[in-house]
C-alpha positions in Angstrom: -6.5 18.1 -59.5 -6.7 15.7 -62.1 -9.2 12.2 -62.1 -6.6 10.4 -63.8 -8.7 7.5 -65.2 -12.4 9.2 -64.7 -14.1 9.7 -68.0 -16.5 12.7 -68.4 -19.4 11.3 -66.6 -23.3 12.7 -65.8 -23.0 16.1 -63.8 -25.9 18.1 -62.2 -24.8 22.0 -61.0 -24.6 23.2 -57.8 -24.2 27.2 -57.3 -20.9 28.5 -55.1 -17.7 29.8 -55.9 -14.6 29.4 -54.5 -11.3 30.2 -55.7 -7.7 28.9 -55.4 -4.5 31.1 -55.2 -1.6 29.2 -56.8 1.8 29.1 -55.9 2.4 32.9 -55.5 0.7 34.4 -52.4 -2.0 36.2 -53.4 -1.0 40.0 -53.6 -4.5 41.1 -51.0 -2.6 44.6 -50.9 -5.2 46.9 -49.5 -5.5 49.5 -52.4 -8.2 51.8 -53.5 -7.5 50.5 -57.5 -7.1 46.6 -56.8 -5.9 44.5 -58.9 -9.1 43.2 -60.5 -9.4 47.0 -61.5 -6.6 47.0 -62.8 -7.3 44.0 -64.7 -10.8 44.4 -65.7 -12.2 47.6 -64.6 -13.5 45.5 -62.0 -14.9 47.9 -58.9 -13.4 46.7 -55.5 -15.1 44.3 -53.1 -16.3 44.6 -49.9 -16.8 40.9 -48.6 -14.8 39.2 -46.1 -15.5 36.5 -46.9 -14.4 36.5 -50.7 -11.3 38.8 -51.1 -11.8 39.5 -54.1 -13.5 38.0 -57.9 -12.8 34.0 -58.3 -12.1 32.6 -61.7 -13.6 28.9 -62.2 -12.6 26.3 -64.4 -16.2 25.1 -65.6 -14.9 21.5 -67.4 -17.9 20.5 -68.4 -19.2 23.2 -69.5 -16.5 24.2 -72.1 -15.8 27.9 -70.0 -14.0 29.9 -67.9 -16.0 32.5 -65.5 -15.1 34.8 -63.1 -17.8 35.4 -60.3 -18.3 38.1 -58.0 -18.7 38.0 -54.3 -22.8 38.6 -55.2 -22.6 35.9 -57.3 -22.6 37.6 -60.7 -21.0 36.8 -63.5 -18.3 39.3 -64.6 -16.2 38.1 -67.5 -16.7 34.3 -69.3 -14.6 32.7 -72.2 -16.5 29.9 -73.8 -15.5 27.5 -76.3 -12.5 25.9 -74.6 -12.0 21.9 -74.8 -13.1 20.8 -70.9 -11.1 23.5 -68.9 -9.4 21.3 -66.1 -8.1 24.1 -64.2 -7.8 27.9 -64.9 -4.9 30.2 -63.0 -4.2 33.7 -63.6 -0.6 34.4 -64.8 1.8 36.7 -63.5 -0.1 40.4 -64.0 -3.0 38.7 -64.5 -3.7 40.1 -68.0 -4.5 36.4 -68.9 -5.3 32.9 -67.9 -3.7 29.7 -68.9 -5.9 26.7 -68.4 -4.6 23.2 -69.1 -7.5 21.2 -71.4 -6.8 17.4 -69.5 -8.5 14.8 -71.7 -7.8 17.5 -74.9 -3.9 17.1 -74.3 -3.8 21.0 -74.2 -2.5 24.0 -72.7 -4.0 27.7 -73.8 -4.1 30.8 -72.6 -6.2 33.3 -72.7 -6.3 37.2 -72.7 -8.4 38.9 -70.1 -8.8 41.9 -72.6 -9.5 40.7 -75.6 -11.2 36.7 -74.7 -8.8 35.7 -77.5 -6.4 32.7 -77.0 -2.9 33.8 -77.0 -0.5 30.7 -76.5 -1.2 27.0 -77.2 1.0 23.6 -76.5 0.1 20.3 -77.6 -1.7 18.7 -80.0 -5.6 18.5 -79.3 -7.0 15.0 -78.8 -3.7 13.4 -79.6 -1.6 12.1 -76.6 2.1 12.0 -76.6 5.5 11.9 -74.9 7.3 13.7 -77.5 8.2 17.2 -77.9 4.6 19.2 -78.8 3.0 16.7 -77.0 1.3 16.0 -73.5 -0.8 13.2 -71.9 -3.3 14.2 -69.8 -1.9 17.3 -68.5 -2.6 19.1 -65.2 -1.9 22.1 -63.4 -0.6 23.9 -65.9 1.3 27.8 -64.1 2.8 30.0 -65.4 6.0 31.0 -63.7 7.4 34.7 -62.7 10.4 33.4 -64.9 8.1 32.9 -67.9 8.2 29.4 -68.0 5.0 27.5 -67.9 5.2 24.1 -65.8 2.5 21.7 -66.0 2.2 17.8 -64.5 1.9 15.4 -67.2 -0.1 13.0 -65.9 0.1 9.8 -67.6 3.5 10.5 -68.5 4.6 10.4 -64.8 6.4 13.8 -65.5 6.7 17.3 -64.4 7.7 19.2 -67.5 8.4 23.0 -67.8 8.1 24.8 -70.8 9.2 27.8 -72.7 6.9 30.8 -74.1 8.3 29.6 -77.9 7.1 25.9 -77.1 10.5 24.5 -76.5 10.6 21.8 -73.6 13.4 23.5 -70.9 13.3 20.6 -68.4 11.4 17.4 -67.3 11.3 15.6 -64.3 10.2 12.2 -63.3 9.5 9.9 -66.5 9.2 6.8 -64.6 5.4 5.8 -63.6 6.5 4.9 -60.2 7.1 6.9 -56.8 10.9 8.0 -56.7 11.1 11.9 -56.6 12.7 13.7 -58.6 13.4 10.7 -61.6 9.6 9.1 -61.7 6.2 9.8 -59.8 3.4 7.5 -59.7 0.9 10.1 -61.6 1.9 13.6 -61.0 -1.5 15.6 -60.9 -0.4 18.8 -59.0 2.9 21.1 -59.4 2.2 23.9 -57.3 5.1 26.4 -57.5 6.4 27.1 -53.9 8.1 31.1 -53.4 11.9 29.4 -53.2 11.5 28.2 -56.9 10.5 24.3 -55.9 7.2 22.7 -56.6 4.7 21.1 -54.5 4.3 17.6 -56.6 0.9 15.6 -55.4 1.3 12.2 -56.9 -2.5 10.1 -57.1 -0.7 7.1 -56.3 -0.6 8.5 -52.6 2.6 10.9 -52.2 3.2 14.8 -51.7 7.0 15.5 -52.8 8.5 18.9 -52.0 10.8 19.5 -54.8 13.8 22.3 -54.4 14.2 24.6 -57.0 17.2 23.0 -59.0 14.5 19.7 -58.7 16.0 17.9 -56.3 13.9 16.3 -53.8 13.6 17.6 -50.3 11.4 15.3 -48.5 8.0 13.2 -49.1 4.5 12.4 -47.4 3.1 9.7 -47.7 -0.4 10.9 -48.0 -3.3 9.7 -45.5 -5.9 10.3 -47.6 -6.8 8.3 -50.8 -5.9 9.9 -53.9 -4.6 12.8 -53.0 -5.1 15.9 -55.2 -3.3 19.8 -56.1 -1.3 20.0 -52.3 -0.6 23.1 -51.5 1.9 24.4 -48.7 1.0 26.6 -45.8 2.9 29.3 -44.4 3.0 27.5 -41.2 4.5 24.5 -42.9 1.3 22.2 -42.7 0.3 20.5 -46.2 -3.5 21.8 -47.5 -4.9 18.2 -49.7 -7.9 17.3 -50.8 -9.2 13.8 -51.4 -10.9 13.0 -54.0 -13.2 10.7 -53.9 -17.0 10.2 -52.7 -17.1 11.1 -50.2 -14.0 13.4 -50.1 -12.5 15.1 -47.7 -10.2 18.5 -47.2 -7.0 18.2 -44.8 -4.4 19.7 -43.4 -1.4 17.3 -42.5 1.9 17.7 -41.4 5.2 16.1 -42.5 4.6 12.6 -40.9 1.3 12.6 -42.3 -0.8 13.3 -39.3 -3.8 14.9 -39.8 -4.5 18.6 -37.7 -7.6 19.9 -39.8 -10.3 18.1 -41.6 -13.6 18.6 -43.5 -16.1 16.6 -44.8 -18.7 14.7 -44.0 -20.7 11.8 -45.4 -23.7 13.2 -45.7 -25.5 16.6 -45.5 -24.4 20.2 -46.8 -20.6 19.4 -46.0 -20.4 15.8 -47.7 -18.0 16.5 -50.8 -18.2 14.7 -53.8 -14.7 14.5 -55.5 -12.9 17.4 -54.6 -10.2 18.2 -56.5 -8.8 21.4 -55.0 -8.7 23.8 -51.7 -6.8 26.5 -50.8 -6.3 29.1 -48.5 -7.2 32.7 -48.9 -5.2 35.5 -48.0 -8.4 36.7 -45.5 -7.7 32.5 -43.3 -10.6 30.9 -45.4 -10.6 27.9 -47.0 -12.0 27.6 -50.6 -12.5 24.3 -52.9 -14.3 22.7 -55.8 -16.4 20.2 -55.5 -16.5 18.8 -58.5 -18.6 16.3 -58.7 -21.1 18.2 -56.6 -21.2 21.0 -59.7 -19.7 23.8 -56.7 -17.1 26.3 -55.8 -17.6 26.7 -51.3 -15.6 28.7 -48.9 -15.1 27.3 -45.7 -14.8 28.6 -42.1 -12.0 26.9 -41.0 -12.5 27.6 -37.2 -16.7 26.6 -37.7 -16.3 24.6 -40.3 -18.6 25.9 -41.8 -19.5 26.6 -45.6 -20.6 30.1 -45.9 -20.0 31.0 -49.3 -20.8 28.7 -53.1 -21.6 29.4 -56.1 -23.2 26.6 -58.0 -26.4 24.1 -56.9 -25.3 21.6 -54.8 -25.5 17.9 -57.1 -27.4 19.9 -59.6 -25.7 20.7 -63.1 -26.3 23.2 -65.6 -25.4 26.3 -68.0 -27.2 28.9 -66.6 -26.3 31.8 -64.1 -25.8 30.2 -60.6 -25.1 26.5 -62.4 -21.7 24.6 -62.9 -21.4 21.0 -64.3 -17.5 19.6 -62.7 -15.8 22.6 -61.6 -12.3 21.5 -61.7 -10.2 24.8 -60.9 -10.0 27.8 -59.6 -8.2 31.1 -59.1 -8.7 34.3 -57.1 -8.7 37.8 -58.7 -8.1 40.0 -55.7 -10.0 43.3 -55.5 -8.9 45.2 -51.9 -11.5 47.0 -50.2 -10.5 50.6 -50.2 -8.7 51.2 -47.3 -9.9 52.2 -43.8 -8.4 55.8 -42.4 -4.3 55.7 -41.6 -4.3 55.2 -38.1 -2.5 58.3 -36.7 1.2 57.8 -35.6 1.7 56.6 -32.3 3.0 59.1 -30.1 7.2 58.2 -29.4 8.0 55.6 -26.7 10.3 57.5 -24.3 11.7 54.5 -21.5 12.9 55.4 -18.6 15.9 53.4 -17.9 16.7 52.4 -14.1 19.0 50.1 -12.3 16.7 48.6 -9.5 18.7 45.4 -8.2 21.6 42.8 -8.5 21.5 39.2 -9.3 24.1 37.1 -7.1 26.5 37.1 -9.7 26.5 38.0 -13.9 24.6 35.9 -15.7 23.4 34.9 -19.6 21.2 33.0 -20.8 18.7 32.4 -17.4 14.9 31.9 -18.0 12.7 34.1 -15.8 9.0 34.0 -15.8 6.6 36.9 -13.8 4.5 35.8 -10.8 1.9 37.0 -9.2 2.7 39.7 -5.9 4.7 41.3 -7.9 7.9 38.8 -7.8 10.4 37.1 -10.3 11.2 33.6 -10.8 14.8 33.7 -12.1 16.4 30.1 -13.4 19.5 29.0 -14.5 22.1 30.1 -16.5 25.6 30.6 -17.6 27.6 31.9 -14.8 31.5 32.4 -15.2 31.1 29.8 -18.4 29.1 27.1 -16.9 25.8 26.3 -16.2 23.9 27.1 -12.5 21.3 25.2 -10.9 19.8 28.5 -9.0 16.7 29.5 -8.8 16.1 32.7 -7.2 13.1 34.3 -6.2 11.3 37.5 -4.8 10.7 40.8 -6.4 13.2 43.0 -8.6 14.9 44.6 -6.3 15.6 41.9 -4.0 15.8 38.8 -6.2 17.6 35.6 -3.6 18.2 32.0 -4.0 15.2 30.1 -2.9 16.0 26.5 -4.2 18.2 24.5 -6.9 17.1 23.0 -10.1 17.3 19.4 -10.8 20.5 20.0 -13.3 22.5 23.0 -14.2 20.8 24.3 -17.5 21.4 27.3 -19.5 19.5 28.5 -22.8 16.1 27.2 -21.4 12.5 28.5 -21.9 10.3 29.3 -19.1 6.2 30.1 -18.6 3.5 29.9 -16.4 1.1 26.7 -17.3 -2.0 26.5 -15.1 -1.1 27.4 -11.5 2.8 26.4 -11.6 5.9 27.6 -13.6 8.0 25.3 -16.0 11.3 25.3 -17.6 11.6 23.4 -20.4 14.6 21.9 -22.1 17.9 23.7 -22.5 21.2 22.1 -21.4 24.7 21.9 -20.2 27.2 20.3 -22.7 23.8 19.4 -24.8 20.3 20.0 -25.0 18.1 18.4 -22.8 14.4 17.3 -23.4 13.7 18.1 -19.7 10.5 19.5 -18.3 11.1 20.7 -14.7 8.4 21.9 -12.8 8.6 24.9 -10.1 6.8 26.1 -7.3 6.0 30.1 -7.7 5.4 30.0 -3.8 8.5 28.5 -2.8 10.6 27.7 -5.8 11.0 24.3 -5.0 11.6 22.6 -8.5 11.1 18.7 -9.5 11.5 17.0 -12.6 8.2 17.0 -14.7 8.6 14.9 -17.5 10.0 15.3 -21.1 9.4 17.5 -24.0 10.3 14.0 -26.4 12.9 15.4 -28.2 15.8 17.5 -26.9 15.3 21.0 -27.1 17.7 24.2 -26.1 18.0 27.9 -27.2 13.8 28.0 -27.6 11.2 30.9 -26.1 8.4 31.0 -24.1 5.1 32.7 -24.0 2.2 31.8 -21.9 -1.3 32.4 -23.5 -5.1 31.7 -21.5 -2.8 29.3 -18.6 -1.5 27.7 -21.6 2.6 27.7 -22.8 3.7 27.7 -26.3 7.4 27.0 -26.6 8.8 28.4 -30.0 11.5 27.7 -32.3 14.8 26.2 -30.5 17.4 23.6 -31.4 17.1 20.0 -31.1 20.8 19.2 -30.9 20.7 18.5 -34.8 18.9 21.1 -36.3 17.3 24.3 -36.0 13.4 23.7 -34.6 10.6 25.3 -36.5 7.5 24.1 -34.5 5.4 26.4 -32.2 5.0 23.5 -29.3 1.5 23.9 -27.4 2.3 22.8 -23.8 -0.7 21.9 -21.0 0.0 19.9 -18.1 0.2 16.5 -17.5 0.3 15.7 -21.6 2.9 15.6 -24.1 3.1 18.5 -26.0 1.7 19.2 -29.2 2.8 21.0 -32.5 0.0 24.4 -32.7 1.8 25.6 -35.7 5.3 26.1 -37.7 7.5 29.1 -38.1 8.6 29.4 -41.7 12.2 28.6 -40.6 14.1 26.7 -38.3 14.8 29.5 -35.5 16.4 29.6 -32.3 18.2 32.6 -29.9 14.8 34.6 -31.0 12.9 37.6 -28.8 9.4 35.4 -27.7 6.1 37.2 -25.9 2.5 37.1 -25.7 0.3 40.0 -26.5 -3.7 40.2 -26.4 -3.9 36.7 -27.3 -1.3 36.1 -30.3 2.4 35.2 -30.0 5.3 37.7 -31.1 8.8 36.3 -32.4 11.6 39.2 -32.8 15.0 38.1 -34.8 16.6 35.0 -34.0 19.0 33.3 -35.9 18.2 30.8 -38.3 20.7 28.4 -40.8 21.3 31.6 -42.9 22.3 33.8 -40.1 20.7 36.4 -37.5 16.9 37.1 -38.4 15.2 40.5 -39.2 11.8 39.2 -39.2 9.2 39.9 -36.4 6.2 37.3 -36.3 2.8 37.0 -35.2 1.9 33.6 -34.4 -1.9 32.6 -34.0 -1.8 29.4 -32.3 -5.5 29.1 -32.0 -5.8 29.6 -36.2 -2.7 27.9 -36.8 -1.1 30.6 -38.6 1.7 32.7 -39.1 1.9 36.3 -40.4 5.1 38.5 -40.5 4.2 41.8 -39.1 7.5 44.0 -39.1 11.0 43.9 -39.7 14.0 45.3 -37.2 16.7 47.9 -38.4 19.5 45.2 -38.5 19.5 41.4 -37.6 19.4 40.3 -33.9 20.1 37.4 -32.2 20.3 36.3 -28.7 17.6 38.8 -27.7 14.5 39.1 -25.3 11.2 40.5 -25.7 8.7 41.6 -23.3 5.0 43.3 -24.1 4.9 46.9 -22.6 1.2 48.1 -23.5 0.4 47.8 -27.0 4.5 47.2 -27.8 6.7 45.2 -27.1 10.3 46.0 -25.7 13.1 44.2 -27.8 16.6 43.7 -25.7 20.3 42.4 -26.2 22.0 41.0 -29.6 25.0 42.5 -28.4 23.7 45.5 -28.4 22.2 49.2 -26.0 19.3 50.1 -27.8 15.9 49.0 -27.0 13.8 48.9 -29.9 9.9 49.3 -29.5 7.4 47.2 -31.7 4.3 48.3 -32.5 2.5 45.3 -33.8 -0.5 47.0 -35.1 1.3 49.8 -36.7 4.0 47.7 -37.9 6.7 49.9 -36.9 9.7 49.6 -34.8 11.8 52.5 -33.5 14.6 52.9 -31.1 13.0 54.0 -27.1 15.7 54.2 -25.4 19.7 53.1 -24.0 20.6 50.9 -21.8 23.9 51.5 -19.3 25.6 48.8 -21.5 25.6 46.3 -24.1 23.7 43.1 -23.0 23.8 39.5 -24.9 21.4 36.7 -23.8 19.3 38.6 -21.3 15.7 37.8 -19.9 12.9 39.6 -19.7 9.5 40.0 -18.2 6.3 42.1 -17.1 5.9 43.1 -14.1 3.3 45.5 -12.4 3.3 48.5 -15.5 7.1 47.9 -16.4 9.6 45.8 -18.0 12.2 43.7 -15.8 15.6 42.8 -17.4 17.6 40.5 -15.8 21.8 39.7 -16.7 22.8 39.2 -20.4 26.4 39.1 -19.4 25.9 41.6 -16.3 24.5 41.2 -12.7 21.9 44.2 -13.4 18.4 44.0 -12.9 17.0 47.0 -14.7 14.0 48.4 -15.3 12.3 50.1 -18.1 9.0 52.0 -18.0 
């Protein structure tokens, strides 16, 4: 968040605040003392807007504030050397602030206003030990180390609490991660232990957590500044320059989300920061536009800022180049427990036969009340059935281009589609089928291979999730629409495939799976409209090779090798045991239909139904 070469130049305020978590997710826990009380006595909020109390980094202006929602001020600490960027350490009983064009680090007790730790040597740049030049970002670490990029020494270096240097990386002014960057001004810790490294000469380096370097973008926006990761794996940048620009890219660069404009209330002026708030918004500074904002991302909208937009200044509302920014968060107290949800009792039923037992098919629900059942490993080899009618009387109706097994299937306008899976390997095959007859034709290509994925259908449009691509485990959340090549909605937080995949009232649920570290306990809510990714609930044990299917306001979790059907309550975030099955199932199916759930083989010929 650093303008490398930019001397302090004319400012003129502008009134909005905005603040940036840092590398630690925000703890938003919805208590009735908040952290912020905790902190500083500080009541709790009630804005949706603005979680919580945001510190800003007022450069110019020699000071440190922290705002409220209302816009009041609430605690200040003046007489610092051009505050750069201010971030709340771990407890947040101080801030550390890294002083750029002073060649200092301090912090700062919340308390007492006093400074409690410096490094460097004011107004003298250096390399050496004691020494910094031009540093940014400075954190401080859950390990107690403080890491900071030093800018015009090309270096990320991370520092103990007694001033002794415990590791640098980079050192060389040009752009090859981990031994030299081409001006390091961001080192946003990531939760693993790596760093986010934004480089101005046009990089983003993902940096593991011993330092080696785990891949790069090349950004596609001049001078990038302070990246910051997503939980759906997208990359948060802002340009800065005049007119900047906020976006969101993914690892090849491509931009999915921008803002700014280049001219009215959402031209930017040299934004050096945004981030995203625990509550989905998007908050910046603007510097040279003397503002904190909050944006809308789905408007795009600014509906919050503290500060007068191109208008500098000292007094209450006014900034002059905020350059950083924090978020002190202060949970509304919390609405009434919902009372427990009464006990999901199944009833468990044997209501048909498939021709023969059967793993790994795809089935997808039609309308009439039937069941589109297709492919499969029958007798250890893939089928090329597709059968047809309702439970009870499921037949063959036609034959699929190819034997497949471990494919995906949804409804997509008015036809079904299967997509991918494979035989000996995995296929990037779309194959479409007709729900009337089940005549099936080829359909055209996913783009990369892709086997071992789930399905969910949302609004007459498919989402295929997770998956593996032959190579590796897949972590995008593919947005499928007829007639185009798909597109990547969002990103799971790990390569998953074999996982438990549904639809319910509008969002996308993902049960278990296994990933490169083994079976999965995690249960997901995937917004593909907001891009985003939320865990909601955690099974008993780890589960793979399972199928999910919505059943009211739960959802019905099936197979891993197991009898028990576990019910999720995704607003509740609970899941508990509803009932047992006749026998242990592996690699089933499963689908809605008409008030109950439909589960078809996983090693059996049973068609069972639970209700």
């Amino acid at each position: 968040m650093a303008l490398l070469l930019a001397g302090c130049s004319d400012s003129t305020p502008s009134t909005t605040t905005a603040a940036k978590p840092p590398h630690r997710a925000h703890r938003h826990v919805v208590h009735v003392t908040s952290i912020a009380t905790r902190a500083l006595g500080l009541p709790p909020v009630h804005s949706r807007v603005v979680p919580g109390y945001v510190l800003i980094a007022d450069r110019n202006n020699n000071r440190a504030l922290i705002v409220s929602p209302s816009k009041q001020v609430v605690w200040k600490k003046t007489g610092l050397r051009g505050p750069d960027d201010a971030f709340f350490t771990p407890g947040y009983r101080s801030i550390l602030t890294n002083e750029e064009f002073n060649d200092t680090l301090t912090e700062v007790s919340l308390r007492g206003r006093r400074a409690v730790w410096r490094y460097g040597h004011a107004g003298v740049a250096g390399s050496a030990p004691g020494y910094l030049n031009t540093p940014d970002d400075a954190y401080r670490l859950d390990n107690g180390l403080t890491v900071v990029a030093d800018i015009q020494n090309c270096r990320i270096v991370s520092l103990t609490r007694a001033g002794r240097v415990a590791r640098i990386l980079g050192g060389s002014c040009v752009h090859d991660p981990p031994h030299g960057f081409a001006s390091p001004n961001g080192d946003t810790p990531l939760p693993d232990g790596g760093l986010l490294v934004t480089e101005i000469g046009g990089w983003i380096d993902r940096l593991a957590a011993n330092g080696s370097l785990l891949w790069s973008i090349r950004s596609p926006v001049a001078y990038p500044s302070d990246a910051q990761l997503l939980p759906n794996g997208l990359v948060l940048v802002s340009s800065f320059t005049s007119p900047g620009r906020i976006v969101t890219i993914d690892r090849s660069g491509r931009i999915h989300w921008s803002f700014g404009a280049s001219s009215g209330p959402n031209r930017l002026d040299k934004p050096s920061l945004a981030v995203r708030w625990p509550n989905g918004m998007i908050a910046a500074n603007d510097d040279y536009d003397h503002r904190v904002i909050v944006i809308d991302p789905r408007t795009r909208r600014i509906v919050w800022q503290y500060g007068h937009t191109g208008v500098l200044g000292t007094a209450p509302g006014y900034l002059n180049k905020p350059d950083g920014l924090d978020l002190l968060p202060a949970a509304v107290v919390p609405a009434p427990k919902r009372a427990p949800a009464p006990p999901l009792r199944l009833h468990v039923q044997r209501v048909g036969s498939l021709p023969q037992p059967v793993s790994k098919l795809a089935a997808v629900a039609l309308p009439g009340g039937r069941i589109l059942a297709l492919g499969g490993l029958v007798g250890g080899s893939s089928s090329t059935e597709v059968l047809l009618g309702p439970p009870s009387r499921l037949r063959a109706a036609a034959s699929l281009p190819v034997p497949t097994h471990d494919a995906g299937a949804a409804l997509a306008g008015r036809s079904a589609y299967l997509f991918g899976g494979g035989e000996a390997v995995s296929t990037p095959a779309v194959v479409r089928i007709d729900p009337a007859t089940g005549a099936a034709r080829a359909a055209g290509s996913l783009g990369e291979p892709l086997s071992d994925l789930g399905a969910a259908t949302i609004g007459g449009t498919a989402y295929l999730v997770g998956g593996f691509t032959g190579t590796r485990y897949a972590t995008a959340v593919l947005r499928f629409r007829p007639g185009r090549a798909p597109v990547v909605a969002t990103r799971l937080p790990a390569g998953l495939r074999y996982a438990g995949v549904a639809a319910l009232s509008g969002r996308i649920y993902v049960a278990g799976g296994l990933t490169t570290a083994g079976p999965s306990r995690a249960v997901y809510s995937v917004d593909p409209a907001a891009g985003t990714v939320t865990r909601v609930g955690s099974l008993p044990q780890p589960l793979d090779h399972v199928a999910l299917a919505p059943l009211g306001s739960r959802l019905l979790l099936v197979g891993g090798g197991s009898r028990t059907v576990l019910a999720i309550d995704p607003a509740r975030h609970t899941v508990r045991a509803a009932a047992t099955l006749p026998r242990v199932l592996t690699d089933p199916a499963a689908v809605t239909l008409g008030g109950s759930v439909y589960v078809l083989g996983g090693g059996t010929s049973d068609v069972l139904e639970l209700r």
